Short mmCIF file of C-alpha atoms and ligand atoms in Angstrom, two decimals:
data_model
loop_
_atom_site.label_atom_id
_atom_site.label_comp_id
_atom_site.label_asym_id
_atom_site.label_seq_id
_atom_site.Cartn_x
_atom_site.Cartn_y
_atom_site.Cartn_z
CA UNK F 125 9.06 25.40 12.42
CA UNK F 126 6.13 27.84 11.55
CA UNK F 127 3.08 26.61 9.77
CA UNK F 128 3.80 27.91 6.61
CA UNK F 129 7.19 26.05 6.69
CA UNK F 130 8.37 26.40 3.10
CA UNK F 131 10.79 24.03 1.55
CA UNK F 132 12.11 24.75 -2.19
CA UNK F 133 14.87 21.93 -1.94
CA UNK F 134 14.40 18.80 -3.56
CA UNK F 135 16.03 15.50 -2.46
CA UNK F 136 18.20 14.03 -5.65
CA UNK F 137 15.64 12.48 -7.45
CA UNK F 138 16.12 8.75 -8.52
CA UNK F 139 16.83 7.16 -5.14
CA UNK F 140 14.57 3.76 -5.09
CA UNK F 141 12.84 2.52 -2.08
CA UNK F 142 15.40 -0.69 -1.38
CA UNK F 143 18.64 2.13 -1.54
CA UNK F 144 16.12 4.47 0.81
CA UNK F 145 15.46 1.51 3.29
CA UNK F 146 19.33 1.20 3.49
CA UNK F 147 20.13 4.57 3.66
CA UNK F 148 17.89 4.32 6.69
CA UNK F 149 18.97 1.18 8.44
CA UNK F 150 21.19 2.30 10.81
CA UNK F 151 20.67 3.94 14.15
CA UNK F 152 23.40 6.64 13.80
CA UNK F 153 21.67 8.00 10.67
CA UNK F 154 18.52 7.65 12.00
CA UNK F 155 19.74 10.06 15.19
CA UNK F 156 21.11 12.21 13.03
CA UNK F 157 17.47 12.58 11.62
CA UNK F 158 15.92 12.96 14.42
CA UNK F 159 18.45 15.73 15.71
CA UNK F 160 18.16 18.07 12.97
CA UNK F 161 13.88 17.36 13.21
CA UNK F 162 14.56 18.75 16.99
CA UNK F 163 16.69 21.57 16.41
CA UNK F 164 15.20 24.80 15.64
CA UNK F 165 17.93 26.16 13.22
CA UNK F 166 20.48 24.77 11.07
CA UNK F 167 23.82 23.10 13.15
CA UNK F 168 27.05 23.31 12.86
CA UNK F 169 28.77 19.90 12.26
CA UNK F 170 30.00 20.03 15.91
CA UNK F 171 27.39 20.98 17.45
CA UNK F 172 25.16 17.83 15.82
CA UNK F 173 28.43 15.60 16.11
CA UNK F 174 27.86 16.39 19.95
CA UNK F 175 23.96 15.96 19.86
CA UNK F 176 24.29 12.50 18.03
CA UNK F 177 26.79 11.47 21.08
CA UNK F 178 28.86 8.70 19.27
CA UNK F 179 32.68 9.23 20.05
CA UNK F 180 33.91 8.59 16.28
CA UNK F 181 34.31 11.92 14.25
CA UNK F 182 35.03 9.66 10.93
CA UNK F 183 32.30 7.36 11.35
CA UNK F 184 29.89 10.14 12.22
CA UNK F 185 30.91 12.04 9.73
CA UNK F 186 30.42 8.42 6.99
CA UNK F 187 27.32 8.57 8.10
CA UNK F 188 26.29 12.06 7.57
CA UNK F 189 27.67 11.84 4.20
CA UNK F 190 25.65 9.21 3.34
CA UNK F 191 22.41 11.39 4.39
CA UNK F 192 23.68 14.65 2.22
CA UNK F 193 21.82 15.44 -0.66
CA UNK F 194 18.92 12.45 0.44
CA UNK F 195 17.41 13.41 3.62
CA UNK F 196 19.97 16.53 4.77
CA UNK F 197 21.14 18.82 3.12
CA UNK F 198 23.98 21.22 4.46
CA UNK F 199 24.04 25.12 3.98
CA UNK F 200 25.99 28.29 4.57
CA UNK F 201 24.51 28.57 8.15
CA UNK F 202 25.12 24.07 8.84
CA UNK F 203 22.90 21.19 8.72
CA UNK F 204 18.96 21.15 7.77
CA UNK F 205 16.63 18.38 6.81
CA UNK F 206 15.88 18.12 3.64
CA UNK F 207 11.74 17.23 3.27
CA UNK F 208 12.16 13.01 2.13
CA UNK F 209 13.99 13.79 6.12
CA UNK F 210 11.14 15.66 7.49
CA UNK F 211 8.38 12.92 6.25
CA UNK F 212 10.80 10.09 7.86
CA UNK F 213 10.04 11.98 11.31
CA UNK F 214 6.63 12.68 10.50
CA UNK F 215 6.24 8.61 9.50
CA UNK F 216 7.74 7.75 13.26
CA UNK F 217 5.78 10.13 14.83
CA UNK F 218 2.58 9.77 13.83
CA UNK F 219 2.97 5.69 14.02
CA UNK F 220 6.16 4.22 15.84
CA UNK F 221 6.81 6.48 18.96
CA UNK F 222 3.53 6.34 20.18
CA UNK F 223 1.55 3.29 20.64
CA UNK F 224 -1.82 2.14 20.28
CA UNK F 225 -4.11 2.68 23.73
CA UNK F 226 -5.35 -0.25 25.47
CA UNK F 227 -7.79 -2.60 23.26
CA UNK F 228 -11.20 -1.31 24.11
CA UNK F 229 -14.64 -0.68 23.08
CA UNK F 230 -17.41 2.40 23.63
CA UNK F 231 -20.73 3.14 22.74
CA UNK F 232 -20.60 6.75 20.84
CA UNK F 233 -23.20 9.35 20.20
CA UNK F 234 -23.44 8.40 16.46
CA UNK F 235 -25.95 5.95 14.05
CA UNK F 236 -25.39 3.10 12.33
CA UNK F 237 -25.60 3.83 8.58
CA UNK F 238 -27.92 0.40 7.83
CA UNK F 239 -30.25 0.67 10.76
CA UNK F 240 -29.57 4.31 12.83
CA UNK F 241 -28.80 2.05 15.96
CA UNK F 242 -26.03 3.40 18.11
CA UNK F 243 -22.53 2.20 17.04
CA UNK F 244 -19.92 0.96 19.16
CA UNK F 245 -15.97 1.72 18.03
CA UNK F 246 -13.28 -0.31 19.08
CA UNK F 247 -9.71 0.77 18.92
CA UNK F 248 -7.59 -2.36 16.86
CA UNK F 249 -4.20 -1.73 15.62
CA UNK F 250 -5.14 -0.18 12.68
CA UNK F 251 -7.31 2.31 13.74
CA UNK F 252 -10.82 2.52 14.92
CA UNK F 253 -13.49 -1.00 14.22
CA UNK F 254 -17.01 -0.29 13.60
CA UNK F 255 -19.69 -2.65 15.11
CA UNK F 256 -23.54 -1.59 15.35
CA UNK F 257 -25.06 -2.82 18.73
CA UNK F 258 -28.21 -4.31 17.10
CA UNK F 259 -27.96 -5.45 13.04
CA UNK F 260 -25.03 -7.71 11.79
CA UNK F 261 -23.35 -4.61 10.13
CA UNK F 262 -22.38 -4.05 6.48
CA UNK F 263 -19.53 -7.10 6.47
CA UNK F 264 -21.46 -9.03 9.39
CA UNK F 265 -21.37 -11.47 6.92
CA UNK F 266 -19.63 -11.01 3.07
CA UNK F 267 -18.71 -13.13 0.11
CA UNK F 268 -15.23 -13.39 -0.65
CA UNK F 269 -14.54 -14.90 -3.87
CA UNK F 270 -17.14 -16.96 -3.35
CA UNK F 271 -16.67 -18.49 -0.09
CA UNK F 272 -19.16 -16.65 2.13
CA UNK F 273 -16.66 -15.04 5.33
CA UNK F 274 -18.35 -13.87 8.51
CA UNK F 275 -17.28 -11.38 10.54
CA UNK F 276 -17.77 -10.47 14.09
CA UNK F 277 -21.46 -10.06 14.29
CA UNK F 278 -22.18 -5.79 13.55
CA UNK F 279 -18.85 -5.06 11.85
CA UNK F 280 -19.02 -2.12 9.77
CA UNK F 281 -15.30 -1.83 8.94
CA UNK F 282 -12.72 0.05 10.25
CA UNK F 283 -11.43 3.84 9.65
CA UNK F 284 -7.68 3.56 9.73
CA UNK F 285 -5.81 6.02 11.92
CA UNK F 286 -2.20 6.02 13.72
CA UNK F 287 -1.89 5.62 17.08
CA UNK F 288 -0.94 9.64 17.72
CA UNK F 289 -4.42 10.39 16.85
CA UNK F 290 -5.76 8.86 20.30
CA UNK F 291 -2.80 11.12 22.02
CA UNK F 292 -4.94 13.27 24.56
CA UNK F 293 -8.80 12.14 22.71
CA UNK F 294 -11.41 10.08 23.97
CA UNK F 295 -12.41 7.97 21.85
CA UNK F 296 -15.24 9.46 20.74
CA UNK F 297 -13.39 12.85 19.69
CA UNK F 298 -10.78 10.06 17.81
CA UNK F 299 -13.84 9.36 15.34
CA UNK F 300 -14.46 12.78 14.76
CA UNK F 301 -11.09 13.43 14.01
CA UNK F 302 -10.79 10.13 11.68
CA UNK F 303 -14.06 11.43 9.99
CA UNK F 304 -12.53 14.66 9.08
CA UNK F 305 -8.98 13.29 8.01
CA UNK F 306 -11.21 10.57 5.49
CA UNK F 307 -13.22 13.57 4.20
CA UNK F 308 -10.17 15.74 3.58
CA UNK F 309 -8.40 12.65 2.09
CA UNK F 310 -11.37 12.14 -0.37
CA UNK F 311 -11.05 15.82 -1.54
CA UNK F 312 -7.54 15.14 -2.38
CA UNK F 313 -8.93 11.72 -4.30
CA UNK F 314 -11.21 13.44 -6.15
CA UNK F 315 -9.05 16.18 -7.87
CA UNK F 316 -6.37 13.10 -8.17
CA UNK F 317 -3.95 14.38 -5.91
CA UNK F 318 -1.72 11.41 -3.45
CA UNK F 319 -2.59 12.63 0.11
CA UNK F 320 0.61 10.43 1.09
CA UNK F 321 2.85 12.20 -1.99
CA UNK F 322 1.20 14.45 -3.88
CA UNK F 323 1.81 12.58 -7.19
CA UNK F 324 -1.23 12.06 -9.70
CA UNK F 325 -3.66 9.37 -9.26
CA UNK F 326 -5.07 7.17 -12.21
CA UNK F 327 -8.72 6.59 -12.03
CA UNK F 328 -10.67 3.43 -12.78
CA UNK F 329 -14.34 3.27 -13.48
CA UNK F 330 -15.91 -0.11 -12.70
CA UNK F 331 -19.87 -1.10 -13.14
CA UNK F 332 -21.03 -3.78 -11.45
CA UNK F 333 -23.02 -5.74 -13.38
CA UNK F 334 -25.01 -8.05 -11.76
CA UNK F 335 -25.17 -5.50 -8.30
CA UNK F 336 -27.35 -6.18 -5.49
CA UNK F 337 -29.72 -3.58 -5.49
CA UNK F 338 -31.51 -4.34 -2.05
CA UNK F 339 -29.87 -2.19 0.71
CA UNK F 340 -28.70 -3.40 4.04
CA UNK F 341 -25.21 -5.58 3.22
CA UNK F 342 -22.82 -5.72 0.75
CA UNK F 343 -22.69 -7.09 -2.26
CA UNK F 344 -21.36 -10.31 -3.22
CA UNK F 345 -20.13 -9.51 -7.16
CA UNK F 346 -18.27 -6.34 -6.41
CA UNK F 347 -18.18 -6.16 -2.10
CA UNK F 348 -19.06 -2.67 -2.06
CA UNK F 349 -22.79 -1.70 -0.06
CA UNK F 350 -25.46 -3.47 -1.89
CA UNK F 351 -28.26 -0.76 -2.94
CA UNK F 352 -27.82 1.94 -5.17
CA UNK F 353 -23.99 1.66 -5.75
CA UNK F 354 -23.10 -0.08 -8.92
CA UNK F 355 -20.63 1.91 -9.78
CA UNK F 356 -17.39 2.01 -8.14
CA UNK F 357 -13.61 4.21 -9.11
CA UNK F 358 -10.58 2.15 -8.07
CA UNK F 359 -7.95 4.49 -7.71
CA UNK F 360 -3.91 4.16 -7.68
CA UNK F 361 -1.33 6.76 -7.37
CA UNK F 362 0.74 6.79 -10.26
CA UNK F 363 4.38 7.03 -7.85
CA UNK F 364 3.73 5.56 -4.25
CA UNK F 365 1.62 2.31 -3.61
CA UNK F 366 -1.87 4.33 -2.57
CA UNK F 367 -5.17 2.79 -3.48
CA UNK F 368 -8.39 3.89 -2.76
CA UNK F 369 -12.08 2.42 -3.86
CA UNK F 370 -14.98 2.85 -3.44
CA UNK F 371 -18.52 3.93 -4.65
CA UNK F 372 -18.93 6.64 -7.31
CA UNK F 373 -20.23 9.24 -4.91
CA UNK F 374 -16.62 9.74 -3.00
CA UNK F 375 -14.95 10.98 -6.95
CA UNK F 376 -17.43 14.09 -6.19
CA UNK F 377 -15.66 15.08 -2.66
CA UNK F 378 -15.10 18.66 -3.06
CA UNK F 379 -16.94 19.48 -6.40
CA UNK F 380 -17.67 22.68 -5.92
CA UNK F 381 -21.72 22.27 -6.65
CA UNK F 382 -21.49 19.16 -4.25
CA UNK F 383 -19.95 21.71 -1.85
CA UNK F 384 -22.93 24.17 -2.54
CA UNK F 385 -25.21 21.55 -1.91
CA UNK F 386 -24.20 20.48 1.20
CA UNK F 387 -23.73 24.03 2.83
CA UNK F 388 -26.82 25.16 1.70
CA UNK F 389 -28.50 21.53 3.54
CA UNK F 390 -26.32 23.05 6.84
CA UNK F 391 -23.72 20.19 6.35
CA UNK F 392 -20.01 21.03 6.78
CA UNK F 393 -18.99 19.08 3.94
CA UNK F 394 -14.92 18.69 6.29
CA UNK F 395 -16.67 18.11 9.62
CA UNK F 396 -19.38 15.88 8.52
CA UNK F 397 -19.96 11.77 9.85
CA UNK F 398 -21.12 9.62 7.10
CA UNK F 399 -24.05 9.16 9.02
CA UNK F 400 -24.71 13.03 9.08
CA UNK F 401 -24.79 12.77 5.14
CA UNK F 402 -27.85 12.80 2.62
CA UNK F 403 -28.81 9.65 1.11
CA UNK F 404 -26.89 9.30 -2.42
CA UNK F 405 -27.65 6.77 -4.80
CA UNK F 406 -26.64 6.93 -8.37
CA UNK F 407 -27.07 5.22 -11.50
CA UNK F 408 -25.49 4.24 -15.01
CA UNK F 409 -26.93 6.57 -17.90
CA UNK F 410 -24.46 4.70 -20.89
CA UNK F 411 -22.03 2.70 -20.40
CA UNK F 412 -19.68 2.87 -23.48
CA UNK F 413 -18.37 5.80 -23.26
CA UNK F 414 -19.53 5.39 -19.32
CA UNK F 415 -21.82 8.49 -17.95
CA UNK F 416 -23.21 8.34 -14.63
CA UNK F 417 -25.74 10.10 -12.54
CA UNK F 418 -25.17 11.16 -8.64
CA UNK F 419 -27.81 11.89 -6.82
CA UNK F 420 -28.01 13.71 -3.22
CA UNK F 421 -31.17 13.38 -1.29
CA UNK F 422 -31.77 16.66 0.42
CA UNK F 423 -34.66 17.57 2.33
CA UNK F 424 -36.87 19.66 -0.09
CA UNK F 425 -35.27 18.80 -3.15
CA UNK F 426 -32.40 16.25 -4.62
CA UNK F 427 -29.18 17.25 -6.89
CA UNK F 428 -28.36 15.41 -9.62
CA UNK F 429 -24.69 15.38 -11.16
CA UNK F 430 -23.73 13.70 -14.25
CA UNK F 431 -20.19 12.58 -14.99
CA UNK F 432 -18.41 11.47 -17.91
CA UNK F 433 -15.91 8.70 -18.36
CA UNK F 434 -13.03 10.98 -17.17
CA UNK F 435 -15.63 11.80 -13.96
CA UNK F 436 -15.62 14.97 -15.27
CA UNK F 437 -19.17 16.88 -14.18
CA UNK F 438 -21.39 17.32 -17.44
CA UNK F 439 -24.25 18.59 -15.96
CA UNK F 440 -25.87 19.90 -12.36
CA UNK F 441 -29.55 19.59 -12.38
CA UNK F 442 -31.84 20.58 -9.06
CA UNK F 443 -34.61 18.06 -8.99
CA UNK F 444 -37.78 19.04 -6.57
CA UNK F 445 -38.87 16.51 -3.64
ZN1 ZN X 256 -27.16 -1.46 12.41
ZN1 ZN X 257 -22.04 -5.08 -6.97
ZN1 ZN X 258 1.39 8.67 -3.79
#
């Protein structure tokens, strides 16, 4: 497969995820899958017959039928995936094949965000754990619906990644690599594009009201980071089950004048940590219609960028230090 593997074909649209789960629940299918994924061309019915190595013609062929027109899709020259097949592989590969590494924990070269301590990362079995070696961390200790939960002393959350992103990385280079699939991810959030899909995403703009403006925690009305972050878009995509929050500043990932900014401040806006990152803070301007202000803190000076209720950008002012 070359990187600029094109695919035109459409599976038949309509199939829901309980008759896709079926369709998949059986390991003859599932080989069948996985065959075609290997095999560099198109095969003959024989010739995958042979590969899937079950004796039964008819009940290979049942099978195969089943697949047609779903996941493969057969052509003048035989058998090809069809790309709902090519994201099942992808889906095993990146998670199921490959298993976490060992439970462990490591000091790496890069700040905590509340008090620029080193941080220590821990792989877990959703990805990587975030504890700073000296404060109690953003959710240290959070408020959940009232009840106050503590956390493992310095927890600072965790970045989720699958277990083929530790294949041949320390876990240091892991980070990195989580770092640039979240930024990446956020510039698909904010032009409201599924990274998991590609369908639309619906937007939500939500204003915490009684916010805790003192940084260094989170905050126990809305449990994003206390400070200047009272505004927070909830996210869902409109055909998968994706959601994504967070504070306003992630909606202006990949804004071209955000973009600007950042290059111009010597910040690769794909490769950067969080902790790499200008200050932002931002603040409510009206709230019905809503319109917010973003601000970056840059060395000599600070950009400003005003949204409207749609988070469309209204206005880009340069503001001197
Ligand atoms: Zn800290
Ligand atoms: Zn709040
Ligand atoms: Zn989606």
């Amino acid at each position: 497969m070359s990187a600029f593997d094109t695919n035109d074909e459409a599976s038949e649209p309509g199939l829901s995820p309980e008759y896709a789960f079926a369709l998949l629940g059986n390991e003859v299918r599932i080989s069948i899958i996985h065959e075609l994924a290997k095999a560099e061309e198109p095969l003959g019915f024989n010739d995958l017959w042979h590969r899937v190595g079950i004796s039964d013609s008819g009940r290979f062929n049942y099978h195969l039928g089943e697949l047609e027109g779903h996941f493969v899709r057969k052509g003048a020259d035989g058998y090809v995936l069809l790309e709902a097949g090519r994201n099942v592989v992808h889906a095993v590969y990146s998670g199921m094949l490959t298993e976490y590494p060992e439970r462990r924990r490591e000091q790496i070269d890069q700040p905590c965000l509340l008090c620029e301590e080193p941080i220590e990362i821990e792989v877990t079995h959703q990805g990587l754990a975030r504890f700073c070696t000296v404060c109690s961390g953003a959710y240290g200790s959070r408020v959940v619906e009232g009840e106050r939960m503590t956390a493992e002393r310095g927890y600072s959350g965790t970045m989720s990644l699958p277990p083929a992103a530790f294949e041949g990385r320390t876990l240091s280079d892991a980070y990195r690599t989580g770092q640039i699939i979240l930024n990446l991810r956020m510039m698909h959030r904010a032009r409201s594009i599924c990274h998991h899909c590609a369908a639309p995403l619906e937007h939500e703009v939500e204003v915490c009201e009684d916010h805790d403006m003192e940084p260094g925690g989170i905050c126990g009305s809305c449990g994003v980071l206390s400070g200047p972050y009272q505004v927070s878009v909830r996210s869902r995509c409109v055909n998968c089950t994706l959601r994504m929050g967070g504070d306003l500043g992630f909606m202006l990932y990949g804004r071209s004048s955000w973009m600007a900014y950042l290059l111009e401040q010597g910040i690769n806006p794909v490769t950067a940590t969080a902790a790499e990152r200008p200050d932002w803070s931002h603040e409510v301007l009206t709230t019905d219609p809503f319109t917010g202000a973003f601000r970056w803190h840059g060395e000599a000076d600070t950009i400003r960028i005003t949204v409207d209720e749609a988070l469309d950008v209204i206005d880009v002012t340069r503001e001197r230090a």
